[in-house]
Amino acid sequence: MAEKILPPEELGRVDYSPPKKSWMDPKVEFRKGTFNYGAVPSSTSYLDLPFSRKWQPTDDDWQLPDNWKEIILNGLKDRLKKYRSLKVFMDICVRCGACADKCHFYIGSGDPKNMPVLRAELLRSVYRNDFTTAGKLLGKLAGGRKLTKEIIKEWFYYFYQCTECRRCSVFCPYGIDTAEITMMGRELLNLLGLDIDWITTPAANCFRTGNHLGIQPHGFKDSVEFAVDDLEEITGIRVEAPINKKGAEVLFIVPSADYFGDPHYFGFLGYLALLHEIGLDYTFSTFASEGGNFGLFHSAEMMKRLNAKMYMEAKRLGVKWILGGECGHMWRVIHQYMDTVNGPADFLEVPVSPITGTRFEHAASTKMIHIAEFTADLIKHGKLNLDKSRNDQWRVTFHDSCNPARAMGLLEEPRFILNSVCNHFYEMPENTIREQTFCCGSGAGLGTDENFEMRMRGGLPRANAVKYVQEQHDVNMLCCICAIDKATLPPLMDYWVPGIQVGALHELVGNALVMKGEKERVTDMRSNPLPGKEVTVDA
Amino acid sequence: MKLFISLLAVLVLIILPLILVANGGDSIRYLFGVIVPYVGIAVFLFGIIYRVLHWARSPVPFRIVTTCGQQRSLPWIKSSKLENPHTIWGVLGRMLLEVLCFRSLFRNTKVELHEGPKLAYGADKWLWAAGLAFHWSLLIIFLRHFKYFAEPVPYFVTVIQNLDGFFQVGLPILYITDIIVVVALTYIFLRRVFVPQVRYISLPADYFALFLLLGITISGIVVRYFFKTDIVGVKELGTGLLSFHPVVPASIGVSFFIHLFLVSCLLMYFPFSKLMHMGGVFLSPTRNLVNNSRAKRHINPWNYPVKVHTYEEYEDEFREVMRAAGLPLEKE
Ligand code: SF4
Ligand code: SF4
C-alpha cells in the first residue's frame, strides 16, 4: 500500500447526499489515493502516441497543445460518425437515475459524478453545447457546457474512475452503456496526450515483448520451466510445456500474470497438469505471451494493435485453433472485437476437442475458446478423474468477473467446474453475482498503488458480498477467472474482509485432478499441506 | 430554479392560446385549430424520421451486447434465450420485453448502506411500475383519441374505450387511464423533486417534459369533465384535419384550444428532446444485437489497418536471447 488510507470503518461511512454546487461546475481536486499517474514519455513515444510529454495530473498546467479544443471537438465528431452507440447514448438518456446506485464507485464514494448517468453527462453536456441545436441556442439552459480546460481535468478524473464494468448498462431501460462512453472519453483525452501510465506502459511492453510485464522470450521460458519443476514437486510428474512449437494442434494463450503473478500462478500449474493429463498437443508462444489487452482501456486502435499478435502467431505456428486462459478483459476483446478487427481467421479450423470430439460451434468464426468451456466439456464427458476432497481446505465462493459475465455470458461453465472439483461452494447474494456482479474496483487499468483509496471504495460492494458468505458459510476462498481480479482482490480482501484467499478456477481443478502415475499428493498447488496430510512433528 | 423556468415555460404555452383565442377572431382560431396542429404533426413526423436516419447513418462497428444471462456455448448448458439471445428471435423477444414490459427497469434495486459497513440491495419496483403505468395509459389514451378522427369509429377504439371506462363511474364516464396517467406523472415528478440524487441530475428539460405532459393530460381532463366541450365540434375538427378539409367549428371552447396547443407543442418538441428515447430504444446496440460474435464475424465498415509489431521485428530484436535459450527461430 503506497498511500495512507483511512481504516475500513471510516472509509465505509459514505455520505450519499449531493453537494451544494451544481455538477456543471467542473472543478476537481486531485486528491492522493484517488487518481492515476500520467504516462511516462518513453512509453507514449514507443507507441507513437501524440503529444508525448512528462506530465502529472497534479500539475497546474497540463501543457495541452494550442488547438486542444479543436482536437477534442473534431475527435468527438469523428466518433459520433463512427459509433451509432455513442450517438444514440448521447441523445436518449432520460436521467431517470435507475443506473445511479448501480455503480460500485458511486456506492463506495458517494461522489455524484460517479453515478453512471452523471459520468455520461460530463461528456453529454459538451455534446449538447456543440452538436445540438437546442444546446447551441440555449446553452446552459439546455444542459450544455462550454468546453474548458477544467472540463478536460474533470473528464480525466472521472473517466479514470470508471472500470468499464457495464453493470449500469444492465439496469438502464435503454441499455445505455456508460462503459462505452468512458471509452470514448478516454480516447478523446488520449488525443491530447493525457494517458495514464498503468495502461500505457503495459501496452508498450506488450507491443514490444508480447506481454504486459515486458518479459523477454528467455524469461518466458524460464517461468514456464520453473512451473514445470514446481508441478513435478507437487505431483511427481514432469509435464511437457512446449513453446513456439510449429505444427501443434492448439495455441494456448494466457494472461502474463498467470505465469508471473501470485495467486495466478497456482492456476497456471493447474493448466499444465490438465493439459498434460489429457495429452493435448499444444504450444505456448513467447510472441503472443499475453492474453490480456490493456489497449482496450486506451483506445479501439490500441486494442487492435495489441490483439493482432494472436492471429498472426496462430498463423505462423500453423495451429488449428486457439485456447484462451482465465482472464476477464482478454475475453471481452476476444469475444466482442477480435474477429471483427483482426479476422477473418480463415486459416484456422472450428475448434474441436480432440479428447471428447465436441465441436465448439459457438466459436466457429473466431476459432478461440475459453478454457472454462474446454474443461467443462471434459468433465461432462467424464474424461477427468477428480478427487473433490483435495479441495476440502477451501470453502469457496465465485466472483463473476465483469467481462465474462456481461460481455459473454460465461456463467454456468465455471460453476459446473467448481461443483465438480470441490465440496463446498457457496454463492454470494444474487444482486452481486452473474450479470449483476460487482467489479473488483480496479479493472480497466485502474489497479495502481497511487489509486488505492478509490480502489478500496470501488471494491466495497464486492468485498461486502464476500463478507456476507464469510459470515454465513465460513467461506475462505474467493475463486475467479480474471487476471486483474487475482491481482487486485487480495489487497481488497485484506482491507475489507481479512481471512479470504483468492484463487484461480484451474488451481482448484489442478488440486482435484488425479493424474495417471502421480505420486501421493501431500500438498495442493500452493505447496500447502492437503487436509489430513499435515506433517505432525513428534515431540 | 430549473423547475421554475420549466414551469414558467409551460404556463406561457397555456396562457398564449388562452389570451389569443379568447380575444382573437376566426383567423386566430384557424391558426390554433389548423395551422399549429398541422405544423406540429409535420415536425413530429419529419423530425422523428430525420433523427432515426441520423442515428442509423452511423454504423455499429462492434457487437457489444450487454449479456444478462448464460451464453450459448455447450449443448448441455441451458442458455438464456431472451437475456442473452443467440438468434434474431431471441433478440426480438428481448426487445419486446424491453419495450412492452420495461424488462431492464424491472431489475431496479435500491442500495442501502448500514453501519459496519454493510450493504443491502432491496427490490425497488416503483419507478418501473410508474413508468409502465404512465406509458401504457398514454398509449391507450392516444388510441382512444382516434374516435375524434375517424368516422365510423374503428372497432378496436370502441373496445379500448369500453374497457377503459369499465367501471362506468360518473358522467361523462371516467376513464381509468386518465387517473393513472396523472397519478403516475405526479409520482415521477415528485420523485424527481424529492429524491436528492435525482434532483441533482435533473435538467430544465426533464421538468419541462413532465410539466408539458401534465399540462396536456390535465387540460384534456378539464375539457372532457369540466367544460364539457362540444364533442361533435371537436370531431368535426378532427376528421377535417385528417381529410385535409379542415374547418374550425364555432362551438369549440378556449379550453380545448389550450389542450390542442399543448399537444402540438409536444409534437414539435418531441423529436429534439430526450423523448426520442421512444425511437432510440429500438436502436440501442447493447440490446438489439445477437450475441454471436464468436460464431459469426461481425463486419466493421471502417475497420482500418493499424501499425502492428510483427513476429519478424520481434525475432530481430530478441534473436540472440532466443537462440541462447534454445527457442526455435525463423531465421538462424
Ligand atoms: S438508467 Fe439509463 S436512462 Fe436512466 S439515467 Fe441512467 S443512463 Fe440515463
Ligand atoms: S461501467 Fe461500471 S464503473 Fe463505469 S459507470 Fe457503469 S457501473 Fe460505474
PDB file of N, CA, C and O in Angstrom, chain A residues 21 48 80 82 84 87 91 95-96 102 169-170 174-175 207-208 221 246 301 304-305 316 335 339-340 365 373 405-406 409 412-413 464, chain B residues 51 54-55 58-59 66-67 70-71 73 107-108 117 119 191-192 200 206 284 286-287 291 293-294 297-298 303-304 307 309 317 325 330:
ATOM      1  N   LYS A  21     -22.949  22.550  -4.717  1.00  0.00           N
ATOM      2  CA  LYS A  21     -22.624  23.085  -6.043  1.00  0.00           C
ATOM      3  C   LYS A  21     -23.144  22.171  -7.146  1.00  0.00           C
ATOM      4  O   LYS A  21     -23.153  20.945  -7.001  1.00  0.00           O
ATOM      5  N   ASP A  48       4.113   5.655 -30.443  1.00  0.00           N
ATOM      6  CA  ASP A  48       3.805   6.763 -31.363  1.00  0.00           C
ATOM      7  C   ASP A  48       2.529   7.494 -30.994  1.00  0.00           C
ATOM      8  O   ASP A  48       1.740   7.863 -31.871  1.00  0.00           O
ATOM      9  N   LEU A  80     -18.772  10.238 -33.207  1.00  0.00           N
ATOM     10  CA  LEU A  80     -20.226  10.194 -33.407  1.00  0.00           C
ATOM     11  C   LEU A  80     -20.546   9.597 -34.771  1.00  0.00           C
ATOM     12  O   LEU A  80     -21.537   8.897 -34.950  1.00  0.00           O
ATOM     13  N   LYS A  82     -18.657   7.405 -36.258  1.00  0.00           N
ATOM     14  CA  LYS A  82     -18.227   6.010 -36.331  1.00  0.00           C
ATOM     15  C   LYS A  82     -19.059   5.068 -35.464  1.00  0.00           C
ATOM     16  O   LYS A  82     -19.092   3.873 -35.726  1.00  0.00           O
ATOM     17  N   ARG A  84     -22.693   4.265 -33.748  1.00  0.00           N
ATOM     18  CA  ARG A  84     -24.108   4.542 -33.517  1.00  0.00           C
ATOM     19  C   ARG A  84     -24.404   4.543 -32.018  1.00  0.00           C
ATOM     20  O   ARG A  84     -25.186   5.339 -31.532  1.00  0.00           O
ATOM     21  N   LYS A  87     -23.795   7.914 -30.491  1.00  0.00           N
ATOM     22  CA  LYS A  87     -24.800   8.887 -30.924  1.00  0.00           C
ATOM     23  C   LYS A  87     -26.115   8.680 -30.177  1.00  0.00           C
ATOM     24  O   LYS A  87     -26.693   9.617 -29.637  1.00  0.00           O
ATOM     25  N   ASP A  91     -28.080  10.916 -26.952  1.00  0.00           N
ATOM     26  CA  ASP A  91     -29.384  11.560 -27.143  1.00  0.00           C
ATOM     27  C   ASP A  91     -30.507  11.062 -26.243  1.00  0.00           C
ATOM     28  O   ASP A  91     -31.441  11.800 -25.979  1.00  0.00           O
ATOM     29  N   ARG A  95     -32.383  10.602 -17.826  1.00  0.00           N
ATOM     30  CA  ARG A  95     -31.989  10.952 -16.460  1.00  0.00           C
ATOM     31  C   ARG A  95     -32.985  10.444 -15.422  1.00  0.00           C
ATOM     32  O   ARG A  95     -33.420  11.165 -14.536  1.00  0.00           O
ATOM     33  N   CYS A  96     -33.345   9.176 -15.590  1.00  0.00           N
ATOM     34  CA  CYS A  96     -34.264   8.561 -14.639  1.00  0.00           C
ATOM     35  C   CYS A  96     -33.520   8.153 -13.373  1.00  0.00           C
ATOM     36  O   CYS A  96     -34.124   7.960 -12.331  1.00  0.00           O
ATOM     37  N   LYS A 102     -26.076   1.829  -9.096  1.00  0.00           N
ATOM     38  CA  LYS A 102     -25.625   0.529  -9.576  1.00  0.00           C
ATOM     39  C   LYS A 102     -24.114   0.488  -9.744  1.00  0.00           C
ATOM     40  O   LYS A 102     -23.524  -0.562  -9.923  1.00  0.00           O
ATOM     41  N   SER A 169     -25.253  -0.646 -17.386  1.00  0.00           N
ATOM     42  CA  SER A 169     -25.973  -0.910 -18.628  1.00  0.00           C
ATOM     43  C   SER A 169     -27.009  -2.018 -18.485  1.00  0.00           C
ATOM     44  O   SER A 169     -27.988  -2.074 -19.232  1.00  0.00           O
ATOM     45  N   VAL A 170     -26.809  -2.884 -17.500  1.00  0.00           N
ATOM     46  CA  VAL A 170     -27.793  -3.949 -17.268  1.00  0.00           C
ATOM     47  C   VAL A 170     -29.113  -3.351 -16.785  1.00  0.00           C
ATOM     48  O   VAL A 170     -30.192  -3.824 -17.120  1.00  0.00           O
ATOM     49  N   TYR A 174     -32.732   1.682 -21.479  1.00  0.00           N
ATOM     50  CA  TYR A 174     -32.370   1.739 -22.906  1.00  0.00           C
ATOM     51  C   TYR A 174     -31.026   1.086 -23.163  1.00  0.00           C
ATOM     52  O   TYR A 174     -30.466   1.225 -24.248  1.00  0.00           O
ATOM     53  N   GLY A 175     -30.521   0.427 -22.170  1.00  0.00           N
ATOM     54  CA  GLY A 175     -29.251  -0.261 -22.359  1.00  0.00           C
ATOM     55  C   GLY A 175     -28.072   0.669 -22.551  1.00  0.00           C
ATOM     56  O   GLY A 175     -27.053   0.277 -23.108  1.00  0.00           O
ATOM     57  N   PHE A 207       3.443  -4.463 -26.759  1.00  0.00           N
ATOM     58  CA  PHE A 207       3.732  -4.252 -28.174  1.00  0.00           C
ATOM     59  C   PHE A 207       5.118  -4.791 -28.504  1.00  0.00           C
ATOM     60  O   PHE A 207       5.328  -5.472 -29.497  1.00  0.00           O
ATOM     61  N   ARG A 208       6.068  -4.536 -27.598  1.00  0.00           N
ATOM     62  CA  ARG A 208       7.460  -4.896 -27.872  1.00  0.00           C
ATOM     63  C   ARG A 208       7.741  -6.370 -27.571  1.00  0.00           C
ATOM     64  O   ARG A 208       8.235  -7.105 -28.427  1.00  0.00           O
ATOM     65  N   LYS A 221      10.459 -18.494 -21.053  1.00  0.00           N
ATOM     66  CA  LYS A 221      10.814 -19.912 -20.993  1.00  0.00           C
ATOM     67  C   LYS A 221      11.197 -20.313 -19.562  1.00  0.00           C
ATOM     68  O   LYS A 221      10.780 -21.353 -19.055  1.00  0.00           O
ATOM     69  N   LYS A 246       6.025 -25.268 -33.794  1.00  0.00           N
ATOM     70  CA  LYS A 246       5.247 -25.226 -35.024  1.00  0.00           C
ATOM     71  C   LYS A 246       4.482 -26.528 -35.217  1.00  0.00           C
ATOM     72  O   LYS A 246       4.971 -27.598 -34.878  1.00  0.00           O
ATOM     73  N   GLU A 301      -8.121   1.519 -31.281  1.00  0.00           N
ATOM     74  CA  GLU A 301      -6.972   1.285 -32.144  1.00  0.00           C
ATOM     75  C   GLU A 301      -5.859   0.535 -31.418  1.00  0.00           C
ATOM     76  O   GLU A 301      -5.267  -0.407 -31.949  1.00  0.00           O
ATOM     77  N   LYS A 304      -6.679  -3.053 -31.032  1.00  0.00           N
ATOM     78  CA  LYS A 304      -6.447  -3.810 -32.253  1.00  0.00           C
ATOM     79  C   LYS A 304      -4.943  -4.066 -32.467  1.00  0.00           C
ATOM     80  O   LYS A 304      -4.539  -5.163 -32.848  1.00  0.00           O
ATOM     81  N   ARG A 305      -4.138  -3.062 -32.193  1.00  0.00           N
ATOM     82  CA  ARG A 305      -2.696  -3.215 -32.397  1.00  0.00           C
ATOM     83  C   ARG A 305      -2.123  -4.336 -31.530  1.00  0.00           C
ATOM     84  O   ARG A 305      -1.274  -5.102 -31.981  1.00  0.00           O
ATOM     85  N   ARG A 316       1.464 -18.260 -38.027  1.00  0.00           N
ATOM     86  CA  ARG A 316       2.885 -18.612 -38.167  1.00  0.00           C
ATOM     87  C   ARG A 316       3.152 -20.019 -37.646  1.00  0.00           C
ATOM     88  O   ARG A 316       3.886 -20.792 -38.250  1.00  0.00           O
ATOM     89  N   HIS A 335     -14.042 -12.046 -27.469  1.00  0.00           N
ATOM     90  CA  HIS A 335     -15.435 -12.328 -27.802  1.00  0.00           C
ATOM     91  C   HIS A 335     -16.070 -11.227 -28.648  1.00  0.00           C
ATOM     92  O   HIS A 335     -16.763 -11.503 -29.610  1.00  0.00           O
ATOM     93  N   ASP A 339     -12.387 -10.971 -33.879  1.00  0.00           N
ATOM     94  CA  ASP A 339     -12.698 -11.404 -35.237  1.00  0.00           C
ATOM     95  C   ASP A 339     -12.998 -10.199 -36.127  1.00  0.00           C
ATOM     96  O   ASP A 339     -12.577 -10.126 -37.283  1.00  0.00           O
ATOM     97  N   THR A 340     -13.712  -9.227 -35.552  1.00  0.00           N
ATOM     98  CA  THR A 340     -14.068  -8.026 -36.306  1.00  0.00           C
ATOM     99  C   THR A 340     -12.834  -7.221 -36.689  1.00  0.00           C
ATOM    100  O   THR A 340     -12.686  -6.821 -37.840  1.00  0.00           O
ATOM    101  N   SER A 365     -16.366 -18.947 -35.874  1.00  0.00           N
ATOM    102  CA  SER A 365     -15.695 -17.935 -36.680  1.00  0.00           C
ATOM    103  C   SER A 365     -14.411 -17.429 -36.023  1.00  0.00           C
ATOM    104  O   SER A 365     -13.379 -17.312 -36.671  1.00  0.00           O
ATOM    105  N   GLU A 373     -14.759 -23.300 -20.882  1.00  0.00           N
ATOM    106  CA  GLU A 373     -15.635 -24.041 -21.796  1.00  0.00           C
ATOM    107  C   GLU A 373     -15.013 -25.406 -22.103  1.00  0.00           C
ATOM    108  O   GLU A 373     -15.692 -26.434 -22.132  1.00  0.00           O
ATOM    109  N   ALA A 405     -19.049 -12.084 -17.576  1.00  0.00           N
ATOM    110  CA  ALA A 405     -20.463 -12.090 -17.208  1.00  0.00           C
ATOM    111  C   ALA A 405     -21.306 -11.222 -18.138  1.00  0.00           C
ATOM    112  O   ALA A 405     -22.291 -11.680 -18.706  1.00  0.00           O
ATOM    113  N   ARG A 406     -20.893  -9.979 -18.325  1.00  0.00           N
ATOM    114  CA  ARG A 406     -21.763  -9.044 -19.040  1.00  0.00           C
ATOM    115  C   ARG A 406     -21.397  -8.826 -20.498  1.00  0.00           C
ATOM    116  O   ARG A 406     -22.109  -8.143 -21.230  1.00  0.00           O
ATOM    117  N   GLY A 409     -21.458 -13.820 -21.119  1.00  0.00           N
ATOM    118  CA  GLY A 409     -22.478 -14.685 -20.513  1.00  0.00           C
ATOM    119  C   GLY A 409     -21.880 -16.023 -20.126  1.00  0.00           C
ATOM    120  O   GLY A 409     -22.546 -17.048 -20.161  1.00  0.00           O
ATOM    121  N   GLU A 412     -22.331 -20.351 -16.352  1.00  0.00           N
ATOM    122  CA  GLU A 412     -22.532 -21.718 -15.861  1.00  0.00           C
ATOM    123  C   GLU A 412     -21.277 -22.572 -15.947  1.00  0.00           C
ATOM    124  O   GLU A 412     -21.085 -23.467 -15.132  1.00  0.00           O
ATOM    125  N   GLU A 413     -20.447 -22.335 -16.958  1.00  0.00           N
ATOM    126  CA  GLU A 413     -19.267 -23.182 -17.144  1.00  0.00           C
ATOM    127  C   GLU A 413     -18.404 -23.210 -15.887  1.00  0.00           C
ATOM    128  O   GLU A 413     -18.090 -24.294 -15.374  1.00  0.00           O
ATOM    129  N   ASN A 464     -18.060  -6.597   0.376  1.00  0.00           N
ATOM    130  CA  ASN A 464     -19.155  -6.751   1.324  1.00  0.00           C
ATOM    131  C   ASN A 464     -19.948  -8.030   1.083  1.00  0.00           C
ATOM    132  O   ASN A 464     -20.400  -8.684   2.024  1.00  0.00           O
TER     133      ASN A 464
ATOM    134  N   ARG B  51     -34.337  12.106 -37.227  1.00  0.00           N
ATOM    135  CA  ARG B  51     -33.497  11.666 -36.117  1.00  0.00           C
ATOM    136  C   ARG B  51     -33.097  10.202 -36.234  1.00  0.00           C
ATOM    137  O   ARG B  51     -31.951   9.829 -36.002  1.00  0.00           O
ATOM    138  N   HIS B  54     -30.639   9.839 -38.898  1.00  0.00           N
ATOM    139  CA  HIS B  54     -29.383  10.426 -38.430  1.00  0.00           C
ATOM    140  C   HIS B  54     -28.618   9.418 -37.563  1.00  0.00           C
ATOM    141  O   HIS B  54     -27.411   9.227 -37.725  1.00  0.00           O
ATOM    142  N   TRP B  55     -29.323   8.738 -36.688  1.00  0.00           N
ATOM    143  CA  TRP B  55     -28.676   7.710 -35.878  1.00  0.00           C
ATOM    144  C   TRP B  55     -28.196   6.565 -36.756  1.00  0.00           C
ATOM    145  O   TRP B  55     -27.082   6.079 -36.626  1.00  0.00           O
ATOM    146  N   SER B  58     -24.807   6.338 -38.656  1.00  0.00           N
ATOM    147  CA  SER B  58     -23.571   5.857 -38.032  1.00  0.00           C
ATOM    148  C   SER B  58     -23.637   4.338 -37.926  1.00  0.00           C
ATOM    149  O   SER B  58     -24.659   3.799 -37.520  1.00  0.00           O
ATOM    150  N   PRO B  59     -22.571   3.675 -38.289  1.00  0.00           N
ATOM    151  CA  PRO B  59     -22.595   2.205 -38.259  1.00  0.00           C
ATOM    152  C   PRO B  59     -22.451   1.648 -36.840  1.00  0.00           C
ATOM    153  O   PRO B  59     -22.202   2.399 -35.898  1.00  0.00           O
ATOM    154  N   THR B  66     -24.914  -6.252 -24.199  1.00  0.00           N
ATOM    155  CA  THR B  66     -24.875  -6.442 -22.751  1.00  0.00           C
ATOM    156  C   THR B  66     -25.575  -7.756 -22.464  1.00  0.00           C
ATOM    157  O   THR B  66     -26.783  -7.884 -22.664  1.00  0.00           O
ATOM    158  N   THR B  67     -24.800  -8.731 -22.037  1.00  0.00           N
ATOM    159  CA  THR B  67     -25.392 -10.053 -21.820  1.00  0.00           C
ATOM    160  C   THR B  67     -25.905 -10.136 -20.386  1.00  0.00           C
ATOM    161  O   THR B  67     -25.194  -9.821 -19.445  1.00  0.00           O
ATOM    162  N   GLN B  70     -26.954 -16.588 -19.332  1.00  0.00           N
ATOM    163  CA  GLN B  70     -25.985 -17.568 -19.813  1.00  0.00           C
ATOM    164  C   GLN B  70     -25.850 -17.521 -21.341  1.00  0.00           C
ATOM    165  O   GLN B  70     -26.833 -17.475 -22.059  1.00  0.00           O
ATOM    166  N   GLN B  71     -24.617 -17.576 -21.817  1.00  0.00           N
ATOM    167  CA  GLN B  71     -24.350 -17.611 -23.254  1.00  0.00           C
ATOM    168  C   GLN B  71     -24.710 -18.967 -23.831  1.00  0.00           C
ATOM    169  O   GLN B  71     -24.856 -19.955 -23.121  1.00  0.00           O
ATOM    170  N   SER B  73     -23.216 -21.913 -25.455  1.00  0.00           N
ATOM    171  CA  SER B  73     -21.892 -22.478 -25.718  1.00  0.00           C
ATOM    172  C   SER B  73     -22.032 -23.973 -25.915  1.00  0.00           C
ATOM    173  O   SER B  73     -22.201 -24.443 -27.036  1.00  0.00           O
ATOM    174  N   ARG B 107     -35.541  -4.710 -13.123  1.00  0.00           N
ATOM    175  CA  ARG B 107     -34.441  -5.203 -12.286  1.00  0.00           C
ATOM    176  C   ARG B 107     -34.099  -4.246 -11.153  1.00  0.00           C
ATOM    177  O   ARG B 107     -33.326  -4.574 -10.268  1.00  0.00           O
ATOM    178  N   ASN B 108     -34.627  -3.055 -11.240  1.00  0.00           N
ATOM    179  CA  ASN B 108     -34.144  -1.977 -10.375  1.00  0.00           C
ATOM    180  C   ASN B 108     -34.054  -2.376  -8.899  1.00  0.00           C
ATOM    181  O   ASN B 108     -34.944  -3.017  -8.354  1.00  0.00           O
ATOM    182  N   PRO B 117     -19.099  -1.360   7.471  1.00  0.00           N
ATOM    183  CA  PRO B 117     -20.251  -1.097   6.606  1.00  0.00           C
ATOM    184  C   PRO B 117     -20.937  -2.388   6.151  1.00  0.00           C
ATOM    185  O   PRO B 117     -20.288  -3.418   6.028  1.00  0.00           O
ATOM    186  N   LEU B 119     -23.807  -3.522   3.171  1.00  0.00           N
ATOM    187  CA  LEU B 119     -24.651  -3.075   2.064  1.00  0.00           C
ATOM    188  C   LEU B 119     -25.832  -4.014   1.892  1.00  0.00           C
ATOM    189  O   LEU B 119     -25.696  -5.226   2.052  1.00  0.00           O
ATOM    190  N   ARG B 191     -40.799  12.266  -7.447  1.00  0.00           N
ATOM    191  CA  ARG B 191     -39.543  11.547  -7.304  1.00  0.00           C
ATOM    192  C   ARG B 191     -38.389  12.431  -7.753  1.00  0.00           C
ATOM    193  O   ARG B 191     -37.343  12.515  -7.100  1.00  0.00           O
ATOM    194  N   ARG B 192     -38.577  13.099  -8.851  1.00  0.00           N
ATOM    195  CA  ARG B 192     -37.523  13.971  -9.370  1.00  0.00           C
ATOM    196  C   ARG B 192     -37.227  15.111  -8.407  1.00  0.00           C
ATOM    197  O   ARG B 192     -36.079  15.547  -8.277  1.00  0.00           O
ATOM    198  N   TYR B 200     -30.579  16.198  -8.239  1.00  0.00           N
ATOM    199  CA  TYR B 200     -29.249  16.698  -8.573  1.00  0.00           C
ATOM    200  C   TYR B 200     -28.924  16.527 -10.060  1.00  0.00           C
ATOM    201  O   TYR B 200     -28.288  17.368 -10.666  1.00  0.00           O
ATOM    202  N   ASP B 206     -35.862  18.095 -18.227  1.00  0.00           N
ATOM    203  CA  ASP B 206     -36.558  16.981 -17.570  1.00  0.00           C
ATOM    204  C   ASP B 206     -37.859  17.458 -16.945  1.00  0.00           C
ATOM    205  O   ASP B 206     -38.885  16.790 -17.022  1.00  0.00           O
ATOM    206  N   SER B 284     -30.719   0.768 -29.733  1.00  0.00           N
ATOM    207  CA  SER B 284     -29.651   0.632 -28.756  1.00  0.00           C
ATOM    208  C   SER B 284     -28.876  -0.672 -28.979  1.00  0.00           C
ATOM    209  O   SER B 284     -29.403  -1.760 -28.792  1.00  0.00           O
ATOM    210  N   THR B 286     -26.693  -2.324 -27.417  1.00  0.00           N
ATOM    211  CA  THR B 286     -26.454  -3.303 -26.349  1.00  0.00           C
ATOM    212  C   THR B 286     -27.638  -4.247 -26.191  1.00  0.00           C
ATOM    213  O   THR B 286     -27.522  -5.281 -25.547  1.00  0.00           O
ATOM    214  N   ARG B 287     -28.778  -3.851 -26.742  1.00  0.00           N
ATOM    215  CA  ARG B 287     -29.976  -4.666 -26.576  1.00  0.00           C
ATOM    216  C   ARG B 287     -30.462  -5.318 -27.871  1.00  0.00           C
ATOM    217  O   ARG B 287     -31.111  -6.347 -27.832  1.00  0.00           O
ATOM    218  N   ASN B 291     -25.954 -12.014 -29.586  1.00  0.00           N
ATOM    219  CA  ASN B 291     -24.630 -12.251 -29.004  1.00  0.00           C
ATOM    220  C   ASN B 291     -24.004 -13.475 -29.675  1.00  0.00           C
ATOM    221  O   ASN B 291     -23.956 -14.550 -29.103  1.00  0.00           O
ATOM    222  N   SER B 293     -20.942 -13.129 -31.611  1.00  0.00           N
ATOM    223  CA  SER B 293     -19.757 -12.582 -32.276  1.00  0.00           C
ATOM    224  C   SER B 293     -18.634 -13.595 -32.458  1.00  0.00           C
ATOM    225  O   SER B 293     -17.756 -13.389 -33.270  1.00  0.00           O
ATOM    226  N   ARG B 294     -18.665 -14.690 -31.712  1.00  0.00           N
ATOM    227  CA  ARG B 294     -17.622 -15.689 -31.957  1.00  0.00           C
ATOM    228  C   ARG B 294     -18.069 -16.702 -33.010  1.00  0.00           C
ATOM    229  O   ARG B 294     -17.252 -17.384 -33.608  1.00  0.00           O
ATOM    230  N   ARG B 297     -18.781 -13.686 -37.932  1.00  0.00           N
ATOM    231  CA  ARG B 297     -17.944 -12.493 -37.929  1.00  0.00           C
ATOM    232  C   ARG B 297     -18.796 -11.243 -38.130  1.00  0.00           C
ATOM    233  O   ARG B 297     -19.600 -11.167 -39.047  1.00  0.00           O
ATOM    234  N   HIS B 298     -18.608 -10.292 -37.264  1.00  0.00           N
ATOM    235  CA  HIS B 298     -19.295  -9.012 -37.381  1.00  0.00           C
ATOM    236  C   HIS B 298     -18.393  -8.071 -38.170  1.00  0.00           C
ATOM    237  O   HIS B 298     -17.193  -7.974 -37.905  1.00  0.00           O
ATOM    238  N   ASN B 303     -13.205  -0.453 -40.404  1.00  0.00           N
ATOM    239  CA  ASN B 303     -12.003  -1.143 -39.928  1.00  0.00           C
ATOM    240  C   ASN B 303     -10.807  -0.725 -40.785  1.00  0.00           C
ATOM    241  O   ASN B 303     -10.860  -0.798 -41.999  1.00  0.00           O
ATOM    242  N   TYR B 304      -9.744  -0.274 -40.177  1.00  0.00           N
ATOM    243  CA  TYR B 304      -8.600   0.197 -40.965  1.00  0.00           C
ATOM    244  C   TYR B 304      -7.318  -0.454 -40.463  1.00  0.00           C
ATOM    245  O   TYR B 304      -7.243  -0.858 -39.301  1.00  0.00           O
ATOM    246  N   LYS B 307      -0.776   0.089 -37.133  1.00  0.00           N
ATOM    247  CA  LYS B 307       0.632  -0.288 -37.021  1.00  0.00           C
ATOM    248  C   LYS B 307       0.754  -1.416 -35.990  1.00  0.00           C
ATOM    249  O   LYS B 307       0.382  -1.254 -34.836  1.00  0.00           O
ATOM    250  N   HIS B 309       3.234  -4.837 -34.454  1.00  0.00           N
ATOM    251  CA  HIS B 309       4.603  -5.291 -34.259  1.00  0.00           C
ATOM    252  C   HIS B 309       4.652  -6.707 -34.795  1.00  0.00           C
ATOM    253  O   HIS B 309       3.995  -7.591 -34.250  1.00  0.00           O
ATOM    254  N   GLU B 317      14.757  -8.437 -32.824  1.00  0.00           N
ATOM    255  CA  GLU B 317      15.211  -7.809 -31.581  1.00  0.00           C
ATOM    256  C   GLU B 317      15.725  -8.851 -30.579  1.00  0.00           C
ATOM    257  O   GLU B 317      16.695  -8.618 -29.872  1.00  0.00           O
ATOM    258  N   ALA B 325      18.465 -19.400 -25.381  1.00  0.00           N
ATOM    259  CA  ALA B 325      17.508 -20.140 -24.560  1.00  0.00           C
ATOM    260  C   ALA B 325      17.029 -21.404 -25.269  1.00  0.00           C
ATOM    261  O   ALA B 325      16.206 -22.151 -24.742  1.00  0.00           O
ATOM    262  N   GLU B 330      13.008 -18.453 -36.745  1.00  0.00           N
ATOM    263  CA  GLU B 330      12.644 -18.461 -38.164  1.00  0.00           C
ATOM    264  C   GLU B 330      13.893 -18.286 -39.013  1.00  0.00           C
ATOM    265  O   GLU B 330      14.080 -18.930 -40.029  1.00  0.00           O
TER     266      GLU B 330
END
